[in-house]
Each structure stands twice: as structure tokens, then as C-alpha cells.
Amino acid sequence: MRFIFKTHYDQDIRLAKHGGHVFWYGALALVMVAAPWLLSEYLLAQLTFILIYGIVGLGLMMLAGFTGLFSIGHAAFFGAGAYTQAVLTNMGWPFPLAMAVAGALSAVVGVVVGLPALRVKGIYLGIATLSFGFIVEEVFARWEKVTGGNAGLMVGTPKAFGWAADTGDSFYYVCLVTAAIATLACVNLLRSPTGRAFVAIRDSEISAQSMGIHLAWYKTQSFAFSAALAGIGGALYAHQIRFLSPDQFNIIQSIDLLLMVVIGGLGSLHGAFLGAIFLIGLPQAIAAVKDVLPPSIGQAPGLKAVVYGLVLIAFVLFEPLGLYGRWLKVRAWFQLFPFYRKGMFRRQKSFQKSERLR
């Protein structure tokens, strides 16, 4: 009995479930570390953006994918972190300290939003967060003494104790380390009682409350943690883009972030980075095929929005689990080959929440 308990405990605390995970994640880590030598300067910059948006996606995934609270104003937390980082860096603060303050301030803003939003859910919560996003965008535009208003704000080079990330390679490694730490933090949080409470709230609030889970407390924690990661991502974004203006954190940015986690796959940490790859890669793909398309289509001003909308509709209708859900099906197909049967991967009707307990 003692041996069984020990084995079960070891499996619970082990990050990698089996040797295959160790091999593939190790290979991925090696490729990511070697990326500056394998990619051009432009592609490395795009990979840096993927890491930054992946960090923001992790926060939004914890809120929407694991707690079931949708935010359509997440660009507000993203912008709060970016402007805080820019202001503190320009004042001479060390980069790590400024980023920590940016994440903490964004978490406080998340609590401010989360507390009034506890009484609403569903589409009403989306409207509340959307309204907050409009308010924060207006603050960025009007508070000219701090943010520079519509004229924008230049962002200094990240420096800390005599070291400066003044090249694309060095800043890429900063983003890579930050993304790895954020991912490990999310993995461990989901294995904790707090993470399990998030999932219980997502599946059924009534059932979670009947088991003694304090809904207001855990929802507020989810908002704070999600906003903190968005603020850290915003701090890195400020240094990568080097110039901030209020229109970078508008409703379009919030919709892009929500679209990122939905297409990546709600309820999976992998989906945050798959969605970031989609968010950064799709505009490049559209630009690549513009010259091939007829001029009436390729030069249309709303082409990007139309493609985004069509892709989102296609995923909602045919692959609601997103890119990660499709990968799981492909992996299962290879694992079962050739012992699969026709119709095995047909999508079944399912619900995240119990219809009876809503």
C-alpha cells in the first residue's frame, strides 16, 4: 500500500507524465534556445511577438478557458502593464523591478474590474469588461502628462544593474525565459487546489459552491492572475515595439486576444501559444497571398477582418476545441493507426457546463 501511495504521489508532482514528454519538450527547448542562430532578424522578431502574446494568452486562458469568465477588455490590462513599464523604465528603474511593478499594478486593476463583475456572468460580464476597456483607452489618451496622450510615448532599452538587452537576440532570451516561467506557474497553479477550484467554477458554479468553494474569492483571484500575466506581457511588448500609443490597446486588440485563445483551444495551455502563432502568422500569410488574389479582393481594406471572421466561424462550427483539439485528434489517429474505424473522430455534442445547473 505504501508503494502505491508513493507512486501516485510521484506522478502528481512530476511535470512530465512520461519519457516522451521529456524528449519532445526538451527538443522544443533546444530549438527555441538555438532560434537566434537559425532564424533571420525579422523571423526572430516575429517569434518574440509570439512569446509575448503567448504570455498574455496564458492569462486569458486561465480566466476564460479554466474559470469560464470571458473578458472582452483584456487589452486594458495589457496596456496598463505596457505604460507602467514604459514610464518606470524612462525614469531609470531596473527592468526586472519595473516589470514586477507592471504585473502587480495590472493585477490590482484586474481586482478592481473583477469585484464589480462578480454579480454578472456570460454576455453581461463581457459587456462590463468591454466598457472598462473603453474607459482605460480613454485614460491613456487623456492622461498626457504620464502617457503622452495621442502623441505617444517612447520606451527606453531594458536595463538592469549594468546589463542591457539592446539587441534582438538578448531581448528574445528575456521573453523566452519569462514565457517559460509563466507557463510553469500556470501548470503548477492548475494542479493546486486553487486551479481545481477554477475548473469547478467553470463547469458548474452551483456545484462548486455546494462543495464549499467561495465563488467571489476564486473569481477575483482568477481576474488578478490573468491581469498580472497580461501586464507582464504588456511590459515586454512595450520594449519590443519601442513606441506606445492609445490606439494599440483598443477594442480590436481585445477581440484579437480573445480570438487567439478561442482558436488556440479553450481549456489548454498549449492553446495559448498555438493561438499566438495564429495571431502573428495569419497577417503574414495574408500579405503573402495578396498579390496572387484578384485586385478587387487582395487590395480590399477589410480583407484581414473578413479572413479572421471566416476562420473564427469555421472553428466554432467544425472544431470548437481549436487548434489544440485538432492536434489531439491527429495524435490519436497516429496512435491508433491502423486500428481505427470510420467515424471514430466524428464530433459529438458536448457541454462544458451542465445544462440543468446553469
mmCIF file of C-alpha atoms in Angstrom, residues 118-343:
data_model
loop_
_atom_site.group_PDB
_atom_site.id
_atom_site.type_symbol
_atom_site.label_atom_id
_atom_site.label_comp_id
_atom_site.label_asym_id
_atom_site.label_seq_id
_atom_site.Cartn_x
_atom_site.Cartn_y
_atom_site.Cartn_z
ATOM 1 C CA LEU A 118 -18.832 39.169 -9.680
ATOM 2 C CA ARG A 119 -22.568 39.770 -9.828
ATOM 3 C CA VAL A 120 -22.787 39.270 -13.594
ATOM 4 C CA LYS A 121 -21.778 36.457 -15.915
ATOM 5 C CA GLY A 122 -22.000 35.427 -19.528
ATOM 6 C CA ILE A 123 -22.615 38.191 -22.034
ATOM 7 C CA TYR A 124 -23.155 40.731 -19.246
ATOM 8 C CA LEU A 125 -19.654 40.100 -17.935
ATOM 9 C CA GLY A 126 -18.351 40.615 -21.476
ATOM 10 C CA ILE A 127 -20.182 43.950 -21.700
ATOM 11 C CA ALA A 128 -18.786 45.033 -18.319
ATOM 12 C CA THR A 129 -15.195 44.256 -19.316
ATOM 13 C CA LEU A 130 -15.740 45.859 -22.714
ATOM 14 C CA SER A 131 -16.901 49.069 -21.037
ATOM 15 C CA PHE A 132 -13.848 49.029 -18.776
ATOM 16 C CA GLY A 133 -11.636 48.645 -21.840
ATOM 17 C CA PHE A 134 -13.139 51.789 -23.368
ATOM 18 C CA ILE A 135 -12.556 53.699 -20.115
ATOM 19 C CA VAL A 136 -8.899 52.666 -19.871
ATOM 20 C CA GLU A 137 -8.265 53.516 -23.518
ATOM 21 C CA GLU A 138 -9.679 56.984 -22.893
ATOM 22 C CA VAL A 139 -7.441 57.362 -19.822
ATOM 23 C CA PHE A 140 -4.391 56.507 -21.939
ATOM 24 C CA ALA A 141 -5.400 59.185 -24.444
ATOM 25 C CA ARG A 142 -6.262 61.931 -21.923
ATOM 26 C CA TRP A 143 -3.567 61.483 -19.266
ATOM 27 C CA GLU A 144 -0.965 63.232 -21.388
ATOM 28 C CA LYS A 145 1.464 64.061 -18.570
ATOM 29 C CA VAL A 146 2.098 60.356 -17.965
ATOM 30 C CA THR A 147 1.200 58.502 -21.165
ATOM 31 C CA GLY A 148 1.951 61.195 -23.719
ATOM 32 C CA GLY A 149 -1.636 61.055 -24.966
ATOM 33 C CA ASN A 150 -2.258 60.531 -28.651
ATOM 34 C CA ALA A 151 1.262 61.790 -29.397
ATOM 35 C CA GLY A 152 2.591 58.531 -27.990
ATOM 36 C CA LEU A 153 5.385 57.560 -25.625
ATOM 37 C CA MET A 154 8.870 56.304 -26.470
ATOM 38 C CA VAL A 155 10.156 53.321 -24.486
ATOM 39 C CA GLY A 156 13.764 53.002 -23.361
ATOM 40 C CA THR A 157 16.037 49.964 -23.593
ATOM 41 C CA PRO A 158 15.568 47.353 -20.850
ATOM 42 C CA LYS A 159 18.488 47.646 -18.439
ATOM 43 C CA ALA A 160 19.332 46.043 -15.116
ATOM 44 C CA PHE A 161 22.449 46.508 -12.973
ATOM 45 C CA GLY A 162 24.793 47.348 -15.829
ATOM 46 C CA TRP A 163 23.288 44.860 -18.301
ATOM 47 C CA ALA A 164 21.147 45.955 -21.251
ATOM 48 C CA ALA A 165 19.022 43.916 -23.671
ATOM 49 C CA ASP A 166 19.849 46.232 -26.567
ATOM 50 C CA THR A 167 19.813 43.590 -29.320
ATOM 51 C CA GLY A 168 17.066 41.432 -30.752
ATOM 52 C CA ASP A 169 18.822 38.238 -29.625
ATOM 53 C CA SER A 170 19.225 39.298 -25.995
ATOM 54 C CA PHE A 171 15.649 40.535 -25.692
ATOM 55 C CA TYR A 172 14.384 37.311 -27.293
ATOM 56 C CA TYR A 173 16.018 35.331 -24.495
ATOM 57 C CA VAL A 174 14.399 37.614 -21.918
ATOM 58 C CA CYS A 175 10.993 36.860 -23.443
ATOM 59 C CA LEU A 176 11.788 33.132 -23.687
ATOM 60 C CA VAL A 177 12.731 32.852 -20.012
ATOM 61 C CA THR A 178 9.684 34.877 -18.967
ATOM 62 C CA ALA A 179 7.370 32.699 -21.081
ATOM 63 C CA ALA A 180 8.869 29.520 -19.586
ATOM 64 C CA ILE A 181 8.404 30.811 -16.025
ATOM 65 C CA ALA A 182 4.816 31.911 -16.779
ATOM 66 C CA THR A 183 3.996 28.508 -18.282
ATOM 67 C CA LEU A 184 5.403 26.621 -15.287
ATOM 68 C CA ALA A 185 3.478 28.923 -12.957
ATOM 69 C CA CYS A 186 0.221 28.140 -14.787
ATOM 70 C CA VAL A 187 0.929 24.384 -14.808
ATOM 71 C CA ASN A 188 1.544 24.340 -11.065
ATOM 72 C CA LEU A 189 -1.430 26.599 -10.343
ATOM 73 C CA LEU A 190 -3.761 24.239 -12.210
ATOM 74 C CA ARG A 191 -2.503 21.307 -10.124
ATOM 75 C CA SER A 192 -3.169 23.205 -6.894
ATOM 76 C CA PRO A 193 -6.495 23.478 -5.021
ATOM 77 C CA THR A 194 -6.887 26.981 -6.476
ATOM 78 C CA GLY A 195 -6.620 25.706 -10.043
ATOM 79 C CA ARG A 196 -9.054 22.889 -9.352
ATOM 80 C CA ALA A 197 -11.459 25.448 -7.907
ATOM 81 C CA PHE A 198 -11.190 27.470 -11.136
ATOM 82 C CA VAL A 199 -12.150 24.418 -13.189
ATOM 83 C CA ALA A 200 -15.021 23.586 -10.838
ATOM 84 C CA ILE A 201 -16.404 27.109 -11.218
ATOM 85 C CA ARG A 202 -16.167 26.822 -14.982
ATOM 86 C CA ASP A 203 -18.041 23.521 -15.073
ATOM 87 C CA SER A 204 -20.820 24.481 -12.670
ATOM 88 C CA GLU A 205 -20.961 27.367 -10.232
ATOM 89 C CA ILE A 206 -23.785 25.780 -8.235
ATOM 90 C CA SER A 207 -21.900 22.512 -7.827
ATOM 91 C CA ALA A 208 -18.694 24.346 -6.916
ATOM 92 C CA GLN A 209 -20.471 26.427 -4.297
ATOM 93 C CA SER A 210 -22.119 23.328 -2.832
ATOM 94 C CA MET A 211 -18.627 21.864 -2.305
ATOM 95 C CA GLY A 212 -17.565 24.889 -0.285
ATOM 96 C CA ILE A 213 -15.775 26.885 -2.987
ATOM 97 C CA HIS A 214 -16.030 30.631 -2.353
ATOM 98 C CA LEU A 215 -17.041 31.910 -5.791
ATOM 99 C CA ALA A 216 -16.223 35.576 -5.235
ATOM 100 C CA TRP A 217 -12.788 34.840 -3.801
ATOM 101 C CA TYR A 218 -11.677 32.492 -6.565
ATOM 102 C CA LYS A 219 -13.146 34.589 -9.367
ATOM 103 C CA THR A 220 -11.247 37.599 -8.040
ATOM 104 C CA GLN A 221 -8.051 35.544 -7.887
ATOM 105 C CA SER A 222 -8.580 34.432 -11.479
ATOM 106 C CA PHE A 223 -9.046 38.024 -12.643
ATOM 107 C CA ALA A 224 -5.952 39.166 -10.714
ATOM 108 C CA PHE A 225 -3.714 36.354 -12.014
ATOM 109 C CA SER A 226 -4.932 36.791 -15.592
ATOM 110 C CA ALA A 227 -4.410 40.558 -15.450
ATOM 111 C CA ALA A 228 -0.927 40.117 -13.933
ATOM 112 C CA LEU A 229 0.194 37.919 -16.838
ATOM 113 C CA ALA A 230 -1.346 40.398 -19.289
ATOM 114 C CA GLY A 231 0.603 43.185 -17.576
ATOM 115 C CA ILE A 232 3.877 41.237 -17.795
ATOM 116 C CA GLY A 233 3.186 40.573 -21.463
ATOM 117 C CA GLY A 234 2.458 44.274 -21.925
ATOM 118 C CA ALA A 235 5.763 45.186 -20.268
ATOM 119 C CA LEU A 236 7.650 43.011 -22.747
ATOM 120 C CA TYR A 237 5.526 44.325 -25.621
ATOM 121 C CA ALA A 238 6.482 47.915 -24.716
ATOM 122 C CA HIS A 239 10.184 47.151 -25.140
ATOM 123 C CA GLN A 240 9.657 45.136 -28.299
ATOM 124 C CA ILE A 241 7.531 47.788 -30.055
ATOM 125 C CA ARG A 242 9.564 50.725 -28.602
ATOM 126 C CA PHE A 243 6.637 53.170 -29.012
ATOM 127 C CA LEU A 244 3.217 53.210 -27.321
ATOM 128 C CA SER A 245 0.003 54.947 -28.324
ATOM 129 C CA PRO A 246 -3.568 54.501 -27.012
ATOM 130 C CA ASP A 247 -4.878 53.027 -30.265
ATOM 131 C CA GLN A 248 -2.643 49.966 -29.747
ATOM 132 C CA PHE A 249 -4.864 48.884 -26.826
ATOM 133 C CA ASN A 250 -8.331 49.377 -28.235
ATOM 134 C CA ILE A 251 -11.296 47.038 -28.637
ATOM 135 C CA ILE A 252 -9.716 45.445 -31.721
ATOM 136 C CA GLN A 253 -6.755 44.336 -29.623
ATOM 137 C CA SER A 254 -9.102 42.844 -27.010
ATOM 138 C CA ILE A 255 -11.007 40.914 -29.671
ATOM 139 C CA ASP A 256 -7.717 39.682 -31.150
ATOM 140 C CA LEU A 257 -6.658 38.359 -27.748
ATOM 141 C CA LEU A 258 -9.970 36.588 -27.212
ATOM 142 C CA LEU A 259 -9.844 35.229 -30.752
ATOM 143 C CA MET A 260 -6.344 33.947 -30.014
ATOM 144 C CA VAL A 261 -7.390 31.714 -27.106
ATOM 145 C CA VAL A 262 -10.595 30.520 -28.797
ATOM 146 C CA ILE A 263 -8.797 29.419 -31.955
ATOM 147 C CA GLY A 264 -5.846 28.066 -29.978
ATOM 148 C CA GLY A 265 -8.163 25.876 -27.912
ATOM 149 C CA LEU A 266 -10.017 26.877 -24.751
ATOM 150 C CA GLY A 267 -9.025 24.909 -21.686
ATOM 151 C CA SER A 268 -5.434 24.107 -22.731
ATOM 152 C CA LEU A 269 -2.178 25.902 -22.023
ATOM 153 C CA HIS A 270 -0.839 24.712 -25.361
ATOM 154 C CA GLY A 271 -3.709 26.579 -26.997
ATOM 155 C CA ALA A 272 -2.383 29.918 -25.732
ATOM 156 C CA PHE A 273 0.812 29.553 -27.776
ATOM 157 C CA LEU A 274 -0.910 27.924 -30.758
ATOM 158 C CA GLY A 275 -3.307 30.874 -30.806
ATOM 159 C CA ALA A 276 -0.371 33.291 -30.598
ATOM 160 C CA ILE A 277 1.213 31.597 -33.616
ATOM 161 C CA PHE A 278 -2.074 32.004 -35.469
ATOM 162 C CA LEU A 279 -2.442 35.657 -34.416
ATOM 163 C CA ILE A 280 1.069 36.574 -35.589
ATOM 164 C CA GLY A 281 1.251 34.240 -38.575
ATOM 165 C CA LEU A 282 -2.105 34.901 -40.257
ATOM 166 C CA PRO A 283 -1.346 38.544 -41.240
ATOM 167 C CA GLN A 284 1.936 37.341 -42.748
ATOM 168 C CA ALA A 285 0.079 34.664 -44.713
ATOM 169 C CA ILE A 286 -2.489 37.215 -45.943
ATOM 170 C CA ALA A 287 0.273 39.575 -47.051
ATOM 171 C CA ALA A 288 1.979 36.714 -48.894
ATOM 172 C CA VAL A 289 -1.105 35.802 -50.966
ATOM 173 C CA LYS A 290 -2.371 39.320 -51.612
ATOM 174 C CA ASP A 291 -0.504 39.597 -54.907
ATOM 175 C CA VAL A 292 -1.911 36.264 -56.093
ATOM 176 C CA LEU A 293 -5.535 37.221 -55.433
ATOM 177 C CA PRO A 294 -7.567 39.402 -57.815
ATOM 178 C CA PRO A 295 -7.031 43.133 -57.119
ATOM 179 C CA SER A 296 -10.663 43.595 -56.028
ATOM 180 C CA ILE A 297 -10.060 41.061 -53.215
ATOM 181 C CA GLY A 298 -6.357 41.356 -52.458
ATOM 182 C CA GLN A 299 -6.414 45.157 -52.134
ATOM 183 C CA ALA A 300 -9.680 45.345 -50.186
ATOM 184 C CA PRO A 301 -9.169 47.345 -46.948
ATOM 185 C CA GLY A 302 -11.153 44.925 -44.764
ATOM 186 C CA LEU A 303 -9.549 41.707 -46.011
ATOM 187 C CA LYS A 304 -7.874 40.880 -42.693
ATOM 188 C CA ALA A 305 -11.086 41.316 -40.693
ATOM 189 C CA VAL A 306 -13.048 39.179 -43.158
ATOM 190 C CA VAL A 307 -10.481 36.371 -43.011
ATOM 191 C CA TYR A 308 -10.415 36.492 -39.206
ATOM 192 C CA GLY A 309 -14.198 36.285 -39.095
ATOM 193 C CA LEU A 310 -14.350 33.367 -41.525
ATOM 194 C CA VAL A 311 -11.658 31.465 -39.636
ATOM 195 C CA LEU A 312 -13.434 32.018 -36.312
ATOM 196 C CA ILE A 313 -16.778 30.840 -37.735
ATOM 197 C CA ALA A 314 -15.087 27.767 -39.225
ATOM 198 C CA PHE A 315 -13.527 26.833 -35.881
ATOM 199 C CA VAL A 316 -16.756 27.363 -33.944
ATOM 200 C CA LEU A 317 -18.697 25.176 -36.378
ATOM 201 C CA PHE A 318 -16.198 22.444 -37.190
ATOM 202 C CA GLU A 319 -13.506 22.460 -34.478
ATOM 203 C CA PRO A 320 -14.744 24.114 -31.256
ATOM 204 C CA LEU A 321 -11.736 22.744 -29.342
ATOM 205 C CA GLY A 322 -9.427 24.858 -31.505
ATOM 206 C CA LEU A 323 -6.005 24.050 -32.887
ATOM 207 C CA TYR A 324 -5.035 22.034 -29.827
ATOM 208 C CA GLY A 325 -8.181 19.946 -30.147
ATOM 209 C CA ARG A 326 -7.325 19.199 -33.763
ATOM 210 C CA TRP A 327 -3.789 18.219 -32.733
ATOM 211 C CA LEU A 328 -5.191 15.792 -30.132
ATOM 212 C CA LYS A 329 -7.256 14.110 -32.840
ATOM 213 C CA VAL A 330 -4.288 13.871 -35.193
ATOM 214 C CA ARG A 331 -2.142 12.403 -32.419
ATOM 215 C CA ALA A 332 -4.835 9.870 -31.517
ATOM 216 C CA TRP A 333 -5.146 8.896 -35.181
ATOM 217 C CA PHE A 334 -1.427 8.092 -35.389
ATOM 218 C CA GLN A 335 -1.512 6.250 -32.054
ATOM 219 C CA LEU A 336 -4.401 4.047 -33.179
ATOM 220 C CA PHE A 337 -3.255 3.517 -36.766
ATOM 221 C CA PRO A 338 -4.090 1.145 -38.361
ATOM 222 C CA PHE A 339 -6.665 0.018 -35.769
ATOM 223 C CA TYR A 340 -9.035 2.952 -36.155
ATOM 224 C CA ARG A 341 -12.503 2.719 -37.612
ATOM 225 C CA LYS A 342 -14.570 5.078 -39.687
ATOM 226 C CA GLY A 343 -16.461 7.685 -37.687
#
